[in-house]
PDB file of C-alpha atoms in Angstrom:
ATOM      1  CA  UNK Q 184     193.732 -54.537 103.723  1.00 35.00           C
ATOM      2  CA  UNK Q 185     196.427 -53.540 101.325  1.00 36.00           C
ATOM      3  CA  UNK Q 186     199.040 -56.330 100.313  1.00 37.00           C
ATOM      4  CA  UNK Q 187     201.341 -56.480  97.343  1.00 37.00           C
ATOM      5  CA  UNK Q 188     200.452 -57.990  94.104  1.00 37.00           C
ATOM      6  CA  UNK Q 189     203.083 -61.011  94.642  1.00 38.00           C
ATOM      7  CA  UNK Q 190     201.284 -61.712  98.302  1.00 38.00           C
ATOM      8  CA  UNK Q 191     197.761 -61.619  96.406  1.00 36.00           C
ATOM      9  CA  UNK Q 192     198.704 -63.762  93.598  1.00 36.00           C
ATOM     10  CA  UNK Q 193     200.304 -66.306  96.381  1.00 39.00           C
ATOM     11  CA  UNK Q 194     197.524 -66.142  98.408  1.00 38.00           C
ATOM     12  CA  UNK Q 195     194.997 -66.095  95.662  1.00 38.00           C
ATOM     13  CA  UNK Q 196     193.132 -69.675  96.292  1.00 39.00           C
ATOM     14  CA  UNK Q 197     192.541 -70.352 100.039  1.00 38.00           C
ATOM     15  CA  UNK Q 198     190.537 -73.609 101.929  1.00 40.00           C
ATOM     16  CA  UNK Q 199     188.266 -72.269 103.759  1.00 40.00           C
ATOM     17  CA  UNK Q 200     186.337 -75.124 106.494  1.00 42.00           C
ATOM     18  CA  UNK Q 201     184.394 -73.289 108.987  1.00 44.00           C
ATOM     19  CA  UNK Q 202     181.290 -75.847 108.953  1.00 47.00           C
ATOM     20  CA  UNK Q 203     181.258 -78.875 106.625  1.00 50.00           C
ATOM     21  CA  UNK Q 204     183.732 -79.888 103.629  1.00 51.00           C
ATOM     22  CA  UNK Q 205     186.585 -77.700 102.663  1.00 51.00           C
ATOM     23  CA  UNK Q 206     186.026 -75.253 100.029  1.00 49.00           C
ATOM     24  CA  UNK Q 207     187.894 -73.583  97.672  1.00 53.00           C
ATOM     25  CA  UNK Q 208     187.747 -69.688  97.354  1.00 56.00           C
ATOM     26  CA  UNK Q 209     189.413 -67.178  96.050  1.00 70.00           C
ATOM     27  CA  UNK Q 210     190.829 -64.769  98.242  1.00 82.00           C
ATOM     28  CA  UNK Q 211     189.424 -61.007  96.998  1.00 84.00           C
ATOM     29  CA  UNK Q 212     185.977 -62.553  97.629  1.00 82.00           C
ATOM     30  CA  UNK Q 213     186.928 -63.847 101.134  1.00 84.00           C
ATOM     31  CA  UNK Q 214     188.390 -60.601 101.742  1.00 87.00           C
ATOM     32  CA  UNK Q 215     185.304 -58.546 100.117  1.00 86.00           C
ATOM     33  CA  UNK Q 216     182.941 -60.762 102.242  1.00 86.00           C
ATOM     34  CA  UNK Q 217     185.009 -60.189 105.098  1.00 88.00           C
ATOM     35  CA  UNK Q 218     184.723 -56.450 104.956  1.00 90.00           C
ATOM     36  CA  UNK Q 219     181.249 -56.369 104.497  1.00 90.00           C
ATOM     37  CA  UNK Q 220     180.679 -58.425 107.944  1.00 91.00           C
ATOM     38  CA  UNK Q 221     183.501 -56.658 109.332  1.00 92.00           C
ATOM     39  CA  UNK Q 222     181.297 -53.231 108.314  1.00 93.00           C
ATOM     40  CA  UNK Q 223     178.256 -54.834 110.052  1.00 92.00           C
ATOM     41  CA  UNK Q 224     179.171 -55.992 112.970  1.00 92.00           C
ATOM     42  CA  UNK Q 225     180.753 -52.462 113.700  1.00 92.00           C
ATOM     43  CA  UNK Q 226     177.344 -51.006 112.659  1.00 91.00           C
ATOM     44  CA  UNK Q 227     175.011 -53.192 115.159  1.00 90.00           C
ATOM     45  CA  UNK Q 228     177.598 -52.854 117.749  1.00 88.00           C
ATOM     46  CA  UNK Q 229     177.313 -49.267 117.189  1.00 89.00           C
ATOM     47  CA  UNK Q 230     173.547 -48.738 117.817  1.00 85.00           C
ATOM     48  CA  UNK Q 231     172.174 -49.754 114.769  1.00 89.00           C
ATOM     49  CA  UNK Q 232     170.564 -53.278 114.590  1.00 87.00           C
ATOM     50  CA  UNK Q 233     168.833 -52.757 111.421  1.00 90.00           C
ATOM     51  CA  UNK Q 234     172.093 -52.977 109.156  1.00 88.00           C
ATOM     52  CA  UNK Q 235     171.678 -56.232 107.024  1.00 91.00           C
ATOM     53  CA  UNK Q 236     174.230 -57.647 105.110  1.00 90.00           C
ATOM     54  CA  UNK Q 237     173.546 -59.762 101.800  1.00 89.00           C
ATOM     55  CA  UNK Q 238     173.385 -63.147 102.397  1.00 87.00           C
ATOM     56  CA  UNK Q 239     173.279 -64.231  98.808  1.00 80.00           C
ATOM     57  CA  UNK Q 240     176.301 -65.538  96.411  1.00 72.00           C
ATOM     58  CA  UNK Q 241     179.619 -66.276  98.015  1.00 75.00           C
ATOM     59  CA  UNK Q 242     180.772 -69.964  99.106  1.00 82.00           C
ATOM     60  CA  UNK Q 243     178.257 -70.995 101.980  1.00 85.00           C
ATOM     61  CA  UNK Q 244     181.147 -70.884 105.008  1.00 86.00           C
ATOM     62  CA  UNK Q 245     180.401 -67.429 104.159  1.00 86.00           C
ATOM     63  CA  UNK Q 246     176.732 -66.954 103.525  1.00 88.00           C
ATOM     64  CA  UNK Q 247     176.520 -68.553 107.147  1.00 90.00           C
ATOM     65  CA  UNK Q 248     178.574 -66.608 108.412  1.00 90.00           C
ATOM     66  CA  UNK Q 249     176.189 -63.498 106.778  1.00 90.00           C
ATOM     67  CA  UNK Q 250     173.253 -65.250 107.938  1.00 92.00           C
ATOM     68  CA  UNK Q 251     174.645 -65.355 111.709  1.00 92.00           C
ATOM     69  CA  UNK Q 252     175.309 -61.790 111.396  1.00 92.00           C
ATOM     70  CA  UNK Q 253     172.048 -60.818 110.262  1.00 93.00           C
ATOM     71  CA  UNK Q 254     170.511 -63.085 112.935  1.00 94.00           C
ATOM     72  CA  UNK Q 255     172.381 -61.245 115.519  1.00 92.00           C
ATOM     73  CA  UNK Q 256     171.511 -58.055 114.085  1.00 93.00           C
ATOM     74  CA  UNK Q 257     167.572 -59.283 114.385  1.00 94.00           C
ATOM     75  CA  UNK Q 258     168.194 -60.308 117.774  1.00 93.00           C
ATOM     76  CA  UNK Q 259     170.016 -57.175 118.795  1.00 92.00           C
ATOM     77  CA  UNK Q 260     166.751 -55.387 117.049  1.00 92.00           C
ATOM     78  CA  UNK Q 261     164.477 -56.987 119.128  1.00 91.00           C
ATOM     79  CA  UNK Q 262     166.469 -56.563 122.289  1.00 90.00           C
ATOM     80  CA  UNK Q 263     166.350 -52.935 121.704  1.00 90.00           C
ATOM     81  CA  UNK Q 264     162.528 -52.839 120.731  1.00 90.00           C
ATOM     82  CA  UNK Q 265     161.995 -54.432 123.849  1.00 89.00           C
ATOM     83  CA  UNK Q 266     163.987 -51.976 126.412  1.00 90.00           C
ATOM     84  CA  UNK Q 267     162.624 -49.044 124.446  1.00 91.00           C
ATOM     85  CA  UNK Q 268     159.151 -50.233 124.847  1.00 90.00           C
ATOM     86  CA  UNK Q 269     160.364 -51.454 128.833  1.00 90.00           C
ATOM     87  CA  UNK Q 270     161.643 -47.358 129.295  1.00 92.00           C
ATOM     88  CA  UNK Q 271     158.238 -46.323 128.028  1.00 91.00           C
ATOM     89  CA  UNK Q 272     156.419 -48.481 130.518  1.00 91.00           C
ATOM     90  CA  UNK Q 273     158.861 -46.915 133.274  1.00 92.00           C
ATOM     91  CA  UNK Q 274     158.287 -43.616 132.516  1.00 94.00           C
ATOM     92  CA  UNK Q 275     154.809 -43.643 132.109  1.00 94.00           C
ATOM     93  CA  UNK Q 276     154.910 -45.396 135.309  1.00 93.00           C
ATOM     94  CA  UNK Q 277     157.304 -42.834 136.760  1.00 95.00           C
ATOM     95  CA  UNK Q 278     154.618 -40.225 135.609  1.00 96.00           C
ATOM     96  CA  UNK Q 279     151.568 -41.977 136.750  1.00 96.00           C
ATOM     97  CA  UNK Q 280     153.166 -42.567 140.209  1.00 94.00           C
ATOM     98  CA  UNK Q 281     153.661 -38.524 140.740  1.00 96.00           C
ATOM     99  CA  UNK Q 282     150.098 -37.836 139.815  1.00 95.00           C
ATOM    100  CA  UNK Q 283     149.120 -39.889 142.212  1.00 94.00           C
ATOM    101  CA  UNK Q 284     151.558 -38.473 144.669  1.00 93.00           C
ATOM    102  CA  UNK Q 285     150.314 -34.764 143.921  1.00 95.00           C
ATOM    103  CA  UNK Q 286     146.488 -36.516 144.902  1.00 92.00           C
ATOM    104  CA  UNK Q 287     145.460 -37.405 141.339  1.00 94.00           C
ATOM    105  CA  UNK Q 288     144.182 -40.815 142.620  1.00 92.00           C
ATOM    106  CA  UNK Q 289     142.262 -41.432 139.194  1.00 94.00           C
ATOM    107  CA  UNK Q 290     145.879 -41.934 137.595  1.00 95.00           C
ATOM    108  CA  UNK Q 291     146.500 -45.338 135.782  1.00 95.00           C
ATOM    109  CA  UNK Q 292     148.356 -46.911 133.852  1.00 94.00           C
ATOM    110  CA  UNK Q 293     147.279 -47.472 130.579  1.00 92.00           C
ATOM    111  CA  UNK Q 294     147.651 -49.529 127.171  1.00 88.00           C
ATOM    112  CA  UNK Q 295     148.947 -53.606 126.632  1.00 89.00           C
ATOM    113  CA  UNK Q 296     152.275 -54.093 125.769  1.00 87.00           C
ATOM    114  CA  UNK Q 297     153.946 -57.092 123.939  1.00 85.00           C
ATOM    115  CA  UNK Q 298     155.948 -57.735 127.409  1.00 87.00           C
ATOM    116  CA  UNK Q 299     154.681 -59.786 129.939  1.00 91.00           C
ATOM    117  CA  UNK Q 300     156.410 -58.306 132.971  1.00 90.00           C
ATOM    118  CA  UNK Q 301     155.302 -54.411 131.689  1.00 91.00           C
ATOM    119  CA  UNK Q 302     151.806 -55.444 131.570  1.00 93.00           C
ATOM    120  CA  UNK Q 303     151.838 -57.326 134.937  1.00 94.00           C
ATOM    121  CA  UNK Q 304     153.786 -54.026 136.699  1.00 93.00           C
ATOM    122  CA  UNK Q 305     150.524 -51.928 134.798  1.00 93.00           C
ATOM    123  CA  UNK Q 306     148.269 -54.302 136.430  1.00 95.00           C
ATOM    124  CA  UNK Q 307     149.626 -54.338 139.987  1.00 95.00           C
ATOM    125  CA  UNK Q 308     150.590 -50.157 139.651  1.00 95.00           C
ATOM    126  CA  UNK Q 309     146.562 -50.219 138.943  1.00 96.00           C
ATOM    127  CA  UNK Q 310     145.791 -52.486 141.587  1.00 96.00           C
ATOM    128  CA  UNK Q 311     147.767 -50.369 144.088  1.00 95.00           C
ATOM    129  CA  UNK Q 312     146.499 -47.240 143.306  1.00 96.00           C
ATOM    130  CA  UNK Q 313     142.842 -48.423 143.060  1.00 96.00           C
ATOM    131  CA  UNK Q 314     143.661 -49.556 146.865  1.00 96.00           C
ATOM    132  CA  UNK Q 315     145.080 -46.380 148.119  1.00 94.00           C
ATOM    133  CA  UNK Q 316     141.791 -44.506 146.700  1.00 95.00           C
ATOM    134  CA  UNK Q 317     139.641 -46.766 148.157  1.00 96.00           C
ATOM    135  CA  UNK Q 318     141.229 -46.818 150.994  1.00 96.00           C
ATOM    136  CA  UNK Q 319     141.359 -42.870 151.357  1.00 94.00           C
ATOM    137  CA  UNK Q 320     137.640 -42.984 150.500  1.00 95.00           C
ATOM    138  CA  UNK Q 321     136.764 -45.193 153.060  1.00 96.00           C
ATOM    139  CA  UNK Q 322     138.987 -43.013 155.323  1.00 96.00           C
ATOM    140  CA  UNK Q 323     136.652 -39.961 154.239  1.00 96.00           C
ATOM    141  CA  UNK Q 324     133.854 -41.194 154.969  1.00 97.00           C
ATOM    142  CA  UNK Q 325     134.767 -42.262 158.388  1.00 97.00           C
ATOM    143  CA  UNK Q 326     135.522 -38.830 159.280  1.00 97.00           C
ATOM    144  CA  UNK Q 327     132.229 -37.234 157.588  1.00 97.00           C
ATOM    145  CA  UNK Q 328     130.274 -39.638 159.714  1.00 96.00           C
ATOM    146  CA  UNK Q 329     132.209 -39.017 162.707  1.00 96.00           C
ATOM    147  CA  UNK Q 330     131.881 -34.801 162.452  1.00 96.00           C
ATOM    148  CA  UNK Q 331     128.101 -35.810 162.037  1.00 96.00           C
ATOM    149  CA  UNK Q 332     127.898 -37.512 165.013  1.00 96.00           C
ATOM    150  CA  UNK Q 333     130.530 -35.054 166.663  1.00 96.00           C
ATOM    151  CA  UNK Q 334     127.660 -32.176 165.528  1.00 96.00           C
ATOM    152  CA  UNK Q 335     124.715 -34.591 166.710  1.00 96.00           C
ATOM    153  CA  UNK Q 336     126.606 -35.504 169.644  1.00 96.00           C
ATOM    154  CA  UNK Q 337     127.242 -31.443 170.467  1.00 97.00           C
ATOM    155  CA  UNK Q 338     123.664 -30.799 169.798  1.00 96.00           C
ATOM    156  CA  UNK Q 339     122.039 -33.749 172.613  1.00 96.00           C
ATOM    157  CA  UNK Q 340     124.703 -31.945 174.841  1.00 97.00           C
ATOM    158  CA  UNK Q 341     123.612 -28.169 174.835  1.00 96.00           C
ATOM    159  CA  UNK Q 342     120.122 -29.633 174.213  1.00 97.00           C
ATOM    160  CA  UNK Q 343     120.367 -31.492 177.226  1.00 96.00           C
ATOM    161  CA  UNK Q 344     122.265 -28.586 179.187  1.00 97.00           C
ATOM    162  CA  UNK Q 345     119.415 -26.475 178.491  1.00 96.00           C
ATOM    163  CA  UNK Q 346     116.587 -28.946 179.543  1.00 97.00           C
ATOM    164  CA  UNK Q 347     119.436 -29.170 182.791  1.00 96.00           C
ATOM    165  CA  UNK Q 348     119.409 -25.561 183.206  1.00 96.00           C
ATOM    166  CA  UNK Q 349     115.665 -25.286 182.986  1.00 96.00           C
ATOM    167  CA  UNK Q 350     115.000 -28.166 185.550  1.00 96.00           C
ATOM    168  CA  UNK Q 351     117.806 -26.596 188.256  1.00 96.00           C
ATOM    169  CA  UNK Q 352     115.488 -22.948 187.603  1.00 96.00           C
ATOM    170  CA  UNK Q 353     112.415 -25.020 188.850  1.00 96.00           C
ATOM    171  CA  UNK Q 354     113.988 -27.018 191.475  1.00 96.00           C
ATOM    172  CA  UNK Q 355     115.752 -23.635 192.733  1.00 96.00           C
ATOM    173  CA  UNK Q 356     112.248 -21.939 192.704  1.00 96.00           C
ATOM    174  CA  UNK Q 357     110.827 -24.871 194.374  1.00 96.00           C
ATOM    175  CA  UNK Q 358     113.301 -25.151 197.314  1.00 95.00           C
ATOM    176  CA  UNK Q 359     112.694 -21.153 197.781  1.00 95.00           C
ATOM    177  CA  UNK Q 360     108.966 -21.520 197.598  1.00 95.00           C
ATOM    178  CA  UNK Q 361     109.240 -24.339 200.061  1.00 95.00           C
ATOM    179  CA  UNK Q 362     111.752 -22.547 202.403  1.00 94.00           C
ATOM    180  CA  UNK Q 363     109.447 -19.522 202.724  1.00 93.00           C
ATOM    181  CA  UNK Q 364     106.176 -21.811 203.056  1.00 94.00           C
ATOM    182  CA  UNK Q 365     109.140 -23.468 205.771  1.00 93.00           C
ATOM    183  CA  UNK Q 366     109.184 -20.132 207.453  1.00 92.00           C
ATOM    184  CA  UNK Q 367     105.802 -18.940 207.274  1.00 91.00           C
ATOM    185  CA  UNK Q 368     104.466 -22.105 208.930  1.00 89.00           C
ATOM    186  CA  UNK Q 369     107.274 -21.199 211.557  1.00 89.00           C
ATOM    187  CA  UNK Q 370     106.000 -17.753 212.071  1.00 89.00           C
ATOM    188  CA  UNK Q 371     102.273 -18.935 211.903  1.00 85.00           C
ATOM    189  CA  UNK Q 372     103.336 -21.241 214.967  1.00 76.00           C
TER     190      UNK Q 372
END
């Protein structure tokens, strides 16, 4: 801020009463401390929650005030920590969830996090996956057992066709060998 020097020697002792008593300070520092929240609070807001301001020296409206940044600045940190780590969890779920879909059902989900929610969506991605296998497996072996009944089941039949076939050859060979004993009893009479 650029004033002239009769506006800064006016202005040079100002109340200040943001929390508590009124006190007295001059008006360079108030300025100076100014600036340097001013600077971080456009920092964090930028992207960057690790800017810190000193919180020491300076009448305490304004160490509070520095304080409350720096809080916000931790807080905005932490907030960030915790959707980085939360994108992690997503993408490693994103990637787990397309093995799987390719067939790779021994895909999981692994690692704790700090976050409640990212290890409970871990768990039940697990749980789910563990299900579909099993389920598949079960699936699997329904069908084996079934094509070795189906092969059993084939082999009774052409066993029993055959044992069919070889009964009808004797019962044919019967009824012939009965006809003609038939017809020579008929020519004997």
């Amino acid at each position: 801020m650029i004033t002239s020097n009769h506006s800064r020697r006016t202005r040079r002792n100002h109340t200040v009463a943001l929390a508590g008593p009124p006190v007295q300070t001059d008006s360079s520092e108030l300025e100076a401390a100014l600036a340097e929240v001013c600077h971080a609070l456009q920092a964090i807001s930028s992207g960057d929650p690790s800017f810190r301001v000193s919180e020491t020296g300076g009448a305490e409206p304004i160490r509070s005030l520095k304080q409350a940044v720096n809080k916000t600045a931790e807080g905005c940190g932490q907030m960030v920590e915790m959707a980085h780590e939360f994108a992690i969890g997503l993408a490693e779920l994103f990637d787990v969830f397309n093995r799987v879909a390719e067939g790779d059902l021994t895909a999981r989900m692994q690692g704790d996090s700090d976050m409640e929610l990212m290890n409970l969506l871990k768990e039940r991605a697990n749980e789910m996956i563990h299900s579909v296998a099993t389920e598949i497996d079960r699936r699997k072996e329904a069908q084996e057992a079934l094509g070795v009944l189906h092969k059993e089941l084939e082999h009774r039949v052409e066993q029993r066709t055959a044992q069919l076939t070889r009964t009808n050859r004797k019962l044919r060979t019967q009824v012939r060998e009965r006809r003609e004993t038939v017809n020579e009893l008929r020519l004997a009479n």
